[in-house]
Structure formats: structure tokens, C-alpha cells
Amino acid sequence: MPILTLDLGQRGYDIHIGSGLLAGLGGWVAPLLKQKRVGIVSNTTVAPLYLARVTAALQNHGLECLPVVLPDGEVHKNWQTLDTLFAELIRHRFERGSTLLALGGGVIGDMTGFAAASFQRGIDFIQIPTTLLAQVDSSVGGKTGINHTLGKNLIGAFHQPRLVVIDVETLTTLPKRQLAAGLAEVIKYGIIWDEGFFALLEERMDHLLALDGEWLGEIIRVSCAIKAEVVRQDEREHGVRALLNLGHTFGHALETLIGYGEILHGEAVAIGMVMAARLGERLGRHGKEEVERMRALMVRAGLPVSAPPLSKEAFFEVMGRDKKVRSGRMRFVVPQGIGRATTEADIPREEVEATLRDFGIV
């Protein structure tokens, strides 16, 4: 497939998408390095599958590799795990000219990026995402960070990677639940940006669930192209990039209250997007038909669309700590039908409460 480029001037980078790309990884990575040292950060699930292949591809180009294998799961996206990574880098005398490579899903990508942004006050890193969610969303755009017990992704930094390499073949080892979680972020692009893309997903969802390589590659390419254009326009989320948070204000609250790892990020975002769509219907931004189309597509993707019984007050407490709050006001991304959305900050509390009641949150 054609190489995508995220145009951020000197901090821009290429996004390679295709099948079997891990074998040629060294040829893209080596020219970018300041030193021939790479720390490969992975987890206990992904490392047995791909670490040896990636290490061999880099060593074939004369690179020295340090593997750092962290525990798997959102519950480990915290200071303690990050400190384990820092300790390995310090013990092996990594320097400002060293580079980290994130081999895994969104958790590994976020933590590796935050480590790179922080270690020695900033070193380079490269994204090799192995889950659909990471491939279409978190690996592109430079958002890095960790969770806190009081909220999702509250600690982090903007730090762009030097390169993103997406090998579609890694999705063949992805559990179906993780694949569905990634499709939530794919569906999001159709809702906020491109109605035609949403219609294509309605037409081809069965092909995606069957891991049709051609269609998966195309869907990933379109998703990354949309994400790259949004980030190009608004890298630090002062405007249009906030639209990428569709479903996240509700979704992050669900993750915090239910427990990291008990519900996957993409699952929480799917429920959050249905909530946001219902809120949009209440506010007169679109009709019931649009809500039903969004809900039906998520159900076809294998995603949850209802919330467990939770406390309304606890929900508002967590949403009030969300990083999208500005001047004490919660902000919601609200669909304006399919293909367009806006960020709104002055939504009456009673409308949000009514939306939560629709989902059994009282």
C-alpha cells in the first residue's frame, strides 16, 4: 500500500501499512537511529509471538537490541510498570541517542511513548502496533501516557514517534474480543468524519470480522489517513482533534468505575459512543434513525452497547476529573448525524443525567 505521511514538518513521520512488514523492519528503522541501540518494549502476550522476528530483522542491519518484556493488560499501565522500564534502560546505560521500539497494543505504545518522552528528557521511539485499536488509533498522533487509579490517561505527554509500521498479519493472532475493541475506533472515524466510510463499514463488516486481509488493510489505511489529517490540523488538541474523543468522556468513566482490564478500552468507547449518540438525539442534533444505525453497526462488530448498573454520582465525579474538562466544565463530543460531530461544553446536566438513566445509571 502507499506510505502515509503525517506532515508535522521536521517532526513528521511515515506510516507503513501492509502484510509481512516485520521482516523488512530493519531497513526502515536503521536509517532513523542516532545510535545502533534499540530497546524493544513488549509484553508477556506479544513477545512470544513477535519479539524474535523483530529482533532478527533489526540485528540483520547491525543493530543492538535490548528486549524489555512487561506484564500484559491495562491494569499494568501505571507508574510501577513504567519504573520497571526506566530501571532496565538505566541499568543498560541507554542514552539520549538511544531509541525505544513499542511492540504491542495501545498499552505498550502509550507507556513506551511516555517513557521515551521522559527518559533523559526525551529520546526517540518507534511504533510497531500489533492490535487493531493501536494500528488505527493510539500508534498515530503522539499521545502517550499512563493511567491513575482516579482516572484514565491523566498522566502523559505529547511525543510523536519517528516511524509507524503496521503489519496486518499480526491481527491473525488477535483474540476476537480485541479485534472488536479495535473496530470501535474504526467506527468512530465514520461517525465523526466520513459518512461514506461508515456506509462502507456497514457493507463490509462481515469481511473485517473474517480477517479479510485486503479489506482490513484498506480500512486501516483509511482510518490512519483520517487520524493523520486530524492531527496535522490540530496536534495538541485545541480544536478539531477533540472530535477523536467521541465516546471517551463516558467511556473513560466506565473504565475507571468498572476497573481497568475488566472492560476493554474499545468496549467502553463503544458504549460511550452510543451514549453520546443518545445525548445528541436528546439535544435535537439528529434523529433516532442515526442512533440505531450506530448502535446496530457496533452490535454487528461484536461490541457491547449497554452499561452495567453504576452510580450516577460516581459517574459525574469521574467525568469531572477527565482531562477534557475546561474551566470546570465537562465537554462532550456530540454526533451531528453520521459523518459530522461537534464538541459541546454547555450541555445541561439534566440532559446528561437523562442519558445516563437511559442506560440504567441512576
PDB file of N, CA, C and O in Angstrom, residues 198-248:
ATOM      1  N   PHE A 198     -18.484   5.179   6.936  1.00  0.00           N
ATOM      2  CA  PHE A 198     -19.417   4.467   7.812  1.00  0.00           C
ATOM      3  C   PHE A 198     -20.260   3.485   6.999  1.00  0.00           C
ATOM      4  O   PHE A 198     -20.444   2.330   7.395  1.00  0.00           O
ATOM      5  N   ALA A 199     -20.741   3.934   5.855  1.00  0.00           N
ATOM      6  CA  ALA A 199     -21.546   3.059   4.997  1.00  0.00           C
ATOM      7  C   ALA A 199     -20.727   1.874   4.496  1.00  0.00           C
ATOM      8  O   ALA A 199     -21.236   0.749   4.370  1.00  0.00           O
ATOM      9  N   LEU A 200     -19.448   2.108   4.187  1.00  0.00           N
ATOM     10  CA  LEU A 200     -18.570   1.016   3.766  1.00  0.00           C
ATOM     11  C   LEU A 200     -18.408  -0.011   4.875  1.00  0.00           C
ATOM     12  O   LEU A 200     -18.394  -1.227   4.619  1.00  0.00           O
ATOM     13  N   LEU A 201     -18.292   0.451   6.117  1.00  0.00           N
ATOM     14  CA  LEU A 201     -18.194  -0.470   7.246  1.00  0.00           C
ATOM     15  C   LEU A 201     -19.476  -1.284   7.399  1.00  0.00           C
ATOM     16  O   LEU A 201     -19.427  -2.484   7.699  1.00  0.00           O
ATOM     17  N   GLU A 202     -20.614  -0.644   7.183  1.00  0.00           N
ATOM     18  CA  GLU A 202     -21.877  -1.390   7.230  1.00  0.00           C
ATOM     19  C   GLU A 202     -21.886  -2.488   6.166  1.00  0.00           C
ATOM     20  O   GLU A 202     -22.370  -3.595   6.404  1.00  0.00           O
ATOM     21  N   GLU A 203     -21.338  -2.183   4.999  1.00  0.00           N
ATOM     22  CA  GLU A 203     -21.335  -3.133   3.884  1.00  0.00           C
ATOM     23  C   GLU A 203     -20.323  -4.258   4.090  1.00  0.00           C
ATOM     24  O   GLU A 203     -20.580  -5.413   3.721  1.00  0.00           O
ATOM     25  N   ARG A 204     -19.165  -3.941   4.709  1.00  0.00           N
ATOM     26  CA  ARG A 204     -18.056  -4.881   4.738  1.00  0.00           C
ATOM     27  C   ARG A 204     -17.725  -5.436   6.134  1.00  0.00           C
ATOM     28  O   ARG A 204     -16.667  -6.051   6.301  1.00  0.00           O
ATOM     29  N   MET A 205     -18.579  -5.200   7.109  1.00  0.00           N
ATOM     30  CA  MET A 205     -18.248  -5.636   8.469  1.00  0.00           C
ATOM     31  C   MET A 205     -17.974  -7.143   8.541  1.00  0.00           C
ATOM     32  O   MET A 205     -17.047  -7.582   9.234  1.00  0.00           O
ATOM     33  N   ASP A 206     -18.742  -7.945   7.843  1.00  0.00           N
ATOM     34  CA  ASP A 206     -18.528  -9.395   7.883  1.00  0.00           C
ATOM     35  C   ASP A 206     -17.149  -9.762   7.344  1.00  0.00           C
ATOM     36  O   ASP A 206     -16.503 -10.690   7.846  1.00  0.00           O
ATOM     37  N   HIS A 207     -16.684  -9.063   6.318  1.00  0.00           N
ATOM     38  CA  HIS A 207     -15.349  -9.310   5.762  1.00  0.00           C
ATOM     39  C   HIS A 207     -14.265  -8.965   6.794  1.00  0.00           C
ATOM     40  O   HIS A 207     -13.260  -9.674   6.916  1.00  0.00           O
ATOM     41  N   LEU A 208     -14.464  -7.898   7.533  1.00  0.00           N
ATOM     42  CA  LEU A 208     -13.476  -7.492   8.534  1.00  0.00           C
ATOM     43  C   LEU A 208     -13.419  -8.516   9.659  1.00  0.00           C
ATOM     44  O   LEU A 208     -12.329  -8.893  10.117  1.00  0.00           O
ATOM     45  N   LEU A 209     -14.573  -8.977  10.110  1.00  0.00           N
ATOM     46  CA  LEU A 209     -14.605  -9.966  11.188  1.00  0.00           C
ATOM     47  C   LEU A 209     -14.000 -11.297  10.745  1.00  0.00           C
ATOM     48  O   LEU A 209     -13.476 -12.048  11.574  1.00  0.00           O
ATOM     49  N   ALA A 210     -14.050 -11.573   9.443  1.00  0.00           N
ATOM     50  CA  ALA A 210     -13.443 -12.793   8.895  1.00  0.00           C
ATOM     51  C   ALA A 210     -11.960 -12.612   8.598  1.00  0.00           C
ATOM     52  O   ALA A 210     -11.322 -13.490   8.024  1.00  0.00           O
ATOM     53  N   LEU A 211     -11.392 -11.461   8.985  1.00  0.00           N
ATOM     54  CA  LEU A 211      -9.971 -11.151   8.787  1.00  0.00           C
ATOM     55  C   LEU A 211      -9.567 -11.179   7.314  1.00  0.00           C
ATOM     56  O   LEU A 211      -8.506 -11.676   6.946  1.00  0.00           O
ATOM     57  N   ASP A 212     -10.430 -10.631   6.482  1.00  0.00           N
ATOM     58  CA  ASP A 212     -10.102 -10.463   5.067  1.00  0.00           C
ATOM     59  C   ASP A 212      -8.958  -9.456   4.974  1.00  0.00           C
ATOM     60  O   ASP A 212      -9.129  -8.257   5.225  1.00  0.00           O
ATOM     61  N   GLY A 213      -7.767  -9.944   4.612  1.00  0.00           N
ATOM     62  CA  GLY A 213      -6.569  -9.118   4.651  1.00  0.00           C
ATOM     63  C   GLY A 213      -6.650  -7.877   3.789  1.00  0.00           C
ATOM     64  O   GLY A 213      -6.200  -6.800   4.187  1.00  0.00           O
ATOM     65  N   GLU A 214      -7.241  -8.011   2.600  1.00  0.00           N
ATOM     66  CA  GLU A 214      -7.335  -6.871   1.694  1.00  0.00           C
ATOM     67  C   GLU A 214      -8.194  -5.766   2.297  1.00  0.00           C
ATOM     68  O   GLU A 214      -7.814  -4.588   2.297  1.00  0.00           O
ATOM     69  N   TRP A 215      -9.360  -6.156   2.823  1.00  0.00           N
ATOM     70  CA  TRP A 215     -10.258  -5.149   3.382  1.00  0.00           C
ATOM     71  C   TRP A 215      -9.737  -4.604   4.698  1.00  0.00           C
ATOM     72  O   TRP A 215      -9.884  -3.410   4.984  1.00  0.00           O
ATOM     73  N   LEU A 216      -9.117  -5.444   5.502  1.00  0.00           N
ATOM     74  CA  LEU A 216      -8.530  -4.943   6.748  1.00  0.00           C
ATOM     75  C   LEU A 216      -7.471  -3.886   6.448  1.00  0.00           C
ATOM     76  O   LEU A 216      -7.434  -2.833   7.083  1.00  0.00           O
ATOM     77  N   GLY A 217      -6.605  -4.182   5.498  1.00  0.00           N
ATOM     78  CA  GLY A 217      -5.572  -3.229   5.130  1.00  0.00           C
ATOM     79  C   GLY A 217      -6.151  -1.910   4.664  1.00  0.00           C
ATOM     80  O   GLY A 217      -5.659  -0.833   5.029  1.00  0.00           O
ATOM     81  N   GLU A 218      -7.221  -1.984   3.864  1.00  0.00           N
ATOM     82  CA  GLU A 218      -7.844  -0.764   3.359  1.00  0.00           C
ATOM     83  C   GLU A 218      -8.520   0.026   4.484  1.00  0.00           C
ATOM     84  O   GLU A 218      -8.414   1.260   4.544  1.00  0.00           O
ATOM     85  N   ILE A 219      -9.184  -0.675   5.378  1.00  0.00           N
ATOM     86  CA  ILE A 219      -9.864   0.001   6.492  1.00  0.00           C
ATOM     87  C   ILE A 219      -8.840   0.664   7.413  1.00  0.00           C
ATOM     88  O   ILE A 219      -9.044   1.786   7.899  1.00  0.00           O
ATOM     89  N   ILE A 220      -7.723  -0.013   7.652  1.00  0.00           N
ATOM     90  CA  ILE A 220      -6.656   0.562   8.477  1.00  0.00           C
ATOM     91  C   ILE A 220      -6.070   1.785   7.785  1.00  0.00           C
ATOM     92  O   ILE A 220      -5.818   2.816   8.419  1.00  0.00           O
ATOM     93  N   ARG A 221      -5.864   1.697   6.467  1.00  0.00           N
ATOM     94  CA  ARG A 221      -5.290   2.829   5.729  1.00  0.00           C
ATOM     95  C   ARG A 221      -6.193   4.051   5.817  1.00  0.00           C
ATOM     96  O   ARG A 221      -5.724   5.169   6.100  1.00  0.00           O
ATOM     97  N   VAL A 222      -7.494   3.863   5.599  1.00  0.00           N
ATOM     98  CA  VAL A 222      -8.418   4.998   5.650  1.00  0.00           C
ATOM     99  C   VAL A 222      -8.469   5.584   7.056  1.00  0.00           C
ATOM    100  O   VAL A 222      -8.451   6.808   7.238  1.00  0.00           O
ATOM    101  N   SER A 223      -8.507   4.716   8.063  1.00  0.00           N
ATOM    102  CA  SER A 223      -8.549   5.179   9.451  1.00  0.00           C
ATOM    103  C   SER A 223      -7.310   6.003   9.777  1.00  0.00           C
ATOM    104  O   SER A 223      -7.403   7.081  10.377  1.00  0.00           O
ATOM    105  N   CYS A 224      -6.142   5.492   9.400  1.00  0.00           N
ATOM    106  CA  CYS A 224      -4.895   6.218   9.671  1.00  0.00           C
ATOM    107  C   CYS A 224      -4.825   7.526   8.894  1.00  0.00           C
ATOM    108  O   CYS A 224      -4.292   8.528   9.393  1.00  0.00           O
ATOM    109  N   ALA A 225      -5.356   7.529   7.673  1.00  0.00           N
ATOM    110  CA  ALA A 225      -5.360   8.762   6.877  1.00  0.00           C
ATOM    111  C   ALA A 225      -6.215   9.831   7.538  1.00  0.00           C
ATOM    112  O   ALA A 225      -5.837  11.014   7.588  1.00  0.00           O
ATOM    113  N   ILE A 226      -7.369   9.433   8.076  1.00  0.00           N
ATOM    114  CA  ILE A 226      -8.222  10.385   8.782  1.00  0.00           C
ATOM    115  C   ILE A 226      -7.524  10.884  10.040  1.00  0.00           C
ATOM    116  O   ILE A 226      -7.465  12.090  10.308  1.00  0.00           O
ATOM    117  N   LYS A 227      -6.954   9.950  10.809  1.00  0.00           N
ATOM    118  CA  LYS A 227      -6.266  10.349  12.047  1.00  0.00           C
ATOM    119  C   LYS A 227      -5.098  11.287  11.729  1.00  0.00           C
ATOM    120  O   LYS A 227      -4.907  12.308  12.415  1.00  0.00           O
ATOM    121  N   ALA A 228      -4.325  10.974  10.702  1.00  0.00           N
ATOM    122  CA  ALA A 228      -3.179  11.805  10.346  1.00  0.00           C
ATOM    123  C   ALA A 228      -3.607  13.207   9.946  1.00  0.00           C
ATOM    124  O   ALA A 228      -2.963  14.199  10.311  1.00  0.00           O
ATOM    125  N   GLU A 229      -4.705  13.325   9.202  1.00  0.00           N
ATOM    126  CA  GLU A 229      -5.182  14.638   8.782  1.00  0.00           C
ATOM    127  C   GLU A 229      -5.671  15.446   9.987  1.00  0.00           C
ATOM    128  O   GLU A 229      -5.403  16.646  10.088  1.00  0.00           O
ATOM    129  N   VAL A 230      -6.375  14.801  10.893  1.00  0.00           N
ATOM    130  CA  VAL A 230      -6.854  15.497  12.091  1.00  0.00           C
ATOM    131  C   VAL A 230      -5.677  15.996  12.925  1.00  0.00           C
ATOM    132  O   VAL A 230      -5.653  17.150  13.373  1.00  0.00           O
ATOM    133  N   VAL A 231      -4.670  15.132  13.128  1.00  0.00           N
ATOM    134  CA  VAL A 231      -3.504  15.523  13.925  1.00  0.00           C
ATOM    135  C   VAL A 231      -2.714  16.616  13.222  1.00  0.00           C
ATOM    136  O   VAL A 231      -2.193  17.539  13.865  1.00  0.00           O
ATOM    137  N   ARG A 232      -2.613  16.538  11.895  1.00  0.00           N
ATOM    138  CA  ARG A 232      -1.908  17.588  11.147  1.00  0.00           C
ATOM    139  C   ARG A 232      -2.553  18.944  11.395  1.00  0.00           C
ATOM    140  O   ARG A 232      -1.872  19.954  11.579  1.00  0.00           O
ATOM    141  N   GLN A 233      -3.871  18.966  11.421  1.00  0.00           N
ATOM    142  CA  GLN A 233      -4.583  20.221  11.631  1.00  0.00           C
ATOM    143  C   GLN A 233      -4.484  20.714  13.074  1.00  0.00           C
ATOM    144  O   GLN A 233      -4.501  21.929  13.321  1.00  0.00           O
ATOM    145  N   ASP A 234      -4.378  19.780  14.028  1.00  0.00           N
ATOM    146  CA  ASP A 234      -4.507  20.170  15.435  1.00  0.00           C
ATOM    147  C   ASP A 234      -3.751  19.169  16.314  1.00  0.00           C
ATOM    148  O   ASP A 234      -4.348  18.320  16.957  1.00  0.00           O
ATOM    149  N   GLU A 235      -2.423  19.294  16.344  1.00  0.00           N
ATOM    150  CA  GLU A 235      -1.600  18.309  17.051  1.00  0.00           C
ATOM    151  C   GLU A 235      -1.885  18.260  18.540  1.00  0.00           C
ATOM    152  O   GLU A 235      -1.922  17.187  19.146  1.00  0.00           O
ATOM    153  N   ARG A 236      -2.089  19.402  19.188  1.00  0.00           N
ATOM    154  CA  ARG A 236      -2.200  19.458  20.646  1.00  0.00           C
ATOM    155  C   ARG A 236      -3.636  19.517  21.159  1.00  0.00           C
ATOM    156  O   ARG A 236      -3.871  19.861  22.311  1.00  0.00           O
ATOM    157  N   GLU A 237      -4.590  19.189  20.316  1.00  0.00           N
ATOM    158  CA  GLU A 237      -5.991  19.060  20.705  1.00  0.00           C
ATOM    159  C   GLU A 237      -6.584  20.370  21.234  1.00  0.00           C
ATOM    160  O   GLU A 237      -7.205  20.426  22.291  1.00  0.00           O
ATOM    161  N   HIS A 238      -6.383  21.438  20.477  1.00  0.00           N
ATOM    162  CA  HIS A 238      -7.015  22.702  20.818  1.00  0.00           C
ATOM    163  C   HIS A 238      -8.316  22.912  20.043  1.00  0.00           C
ATOM    164  O   HIS A 238      -9.065  23.840  20.322  1.00  0.00           O
ATOM    165  N   GLY A 239      -8.561  22.051  19.053  1.00  0.00           N
ATOM    166  CA  GLY A 239      -9.739  22.240  18.222  1.00  0.00           C
ATOM    167  C   GLY A 239     -10.267  20.924  17.681  1.00  0.00           C
ATOM    168  O   GLY A 239     -10.817  20.105  18.410  1.00  0.00           O
ATOM    169  N   VAL A 240     -10.046  20.706  16.370  1.00  0.00           N
ATOM    170  CA  VAL A 240     -10.684  19.579  15.692  1.00  0.00           C
ATOM    171  C   VAL A 240     -10.255  18.223  16.246  1.00  0.00           C
ATOM    172  O   VAL A 240     -11.028  17.259  16.203  1.00  0.00           O
ATOM    173  N   ARG A 241      -9.041  18.117  16.792  1.00  0.00           N
ATOM    174  CA  ARG A 241      -8.600  16.817  17.301  1.00  0.00           C
ATOM    175  C   ARG A 241      -9.473  16.316  18.440  1.00  0.00           C
ATOM    176  O   ARG A 241      -9.571  15.109  18.683  1.00  0.00           O
ATOM    177  N   ALA A 242     -10.134  17.223  19.141  1.00  0.00           N
ATOM    178  CA  ALA A 242     -11.022  16.815  20.231  1.00  0.00           C
ATOM    179  C   ALA A 242     -12.139  15.902  19.738  1.00  0.00           C
ATOM    180  O   ALA A 242     -12.688  15.109  20.516  1.00  0.00           O
ATOM    181  N   LEU A 243     -12.471  15.977  18.435  1.00  0.00           N
ATOM    182  CA  LEU A 243     -13.527  15.111  17.902  1.00  0.00           C
ATOM    183  C   LEU A 243     -13.158  13.635  18.015  1.00  0.00           C
ATOM    184  O   LEU A 243     -14.038  12.768  18.065  1.00  0.00           O
ATOM    185  N   LEU A 244     -11.863  13.342  18.059  1.00  0.00           N
ATOM    186  CA  LEU A 244     -11.423  11.950  18.197  1.00  0.00           C
ATOM    187  C   LEU A 244     -11.819  11.366  19.548  1.00  0.00           C
ATOM    188  O   LEU A 244     -11.699  10.157  19.771  1.00  0.00           O
ATOM    189  N   ASN A 245     -12.273  12.225  20.466  1.00  0.00           N
ATOM    190  CA  ASN A 245     -12.696  11.766  21.782  1.00  0.00           C
ATOM    191  C   ASN A 245     -14.164  11.347  21.827  1.00  0.00           C
ATOM    192  O   ASN A 245     -14.717  11.177  22.925  1.00  0.00           O
ATOM    193  N   LEU A 246     -14.798  11.192  20.681  1.00  0.00           N
ATOM    194  CA  LEU A 246     -16.192  10.738  20.682  1.00  0.00           C
ATOM    195  C   LEU A 246     -16.339   9.485  21.546  1.00  0.00           C
ATOM    196  O   LEU A 246     -15.628   8.491  21.339  1.00  0.00           O
ATOM    197  N   GLY A 247     -17.235   9.538  22.501  1.00  0.00           N
ATOM    198  CA  GLY A 247     -17.483   8.390  23.375  1.00  0.00           C
ATOM    199  C   GLY A 247     -16.516   8.242  24.518  1.00  0.00           C
ATOM    200  O   GLY A 247     -16.730   7.424  25.411  1.00  0.00           O
ATOM    201  N   HIS A 248     -15.449   9.057  24.529  1.00  0.00           N
ATOM    202  CA  HIS A 248     -14.398   8.857  25.518  1.00  0.00           C
ATOM    203  C   HIS A 248     -14.723   9.462  26.880  1.00  0.00           C
ATOM    204  O   HIS A 248     -14.264   8.951  27.904  1.00  0.00           O
TER     205      HIS A 248
END
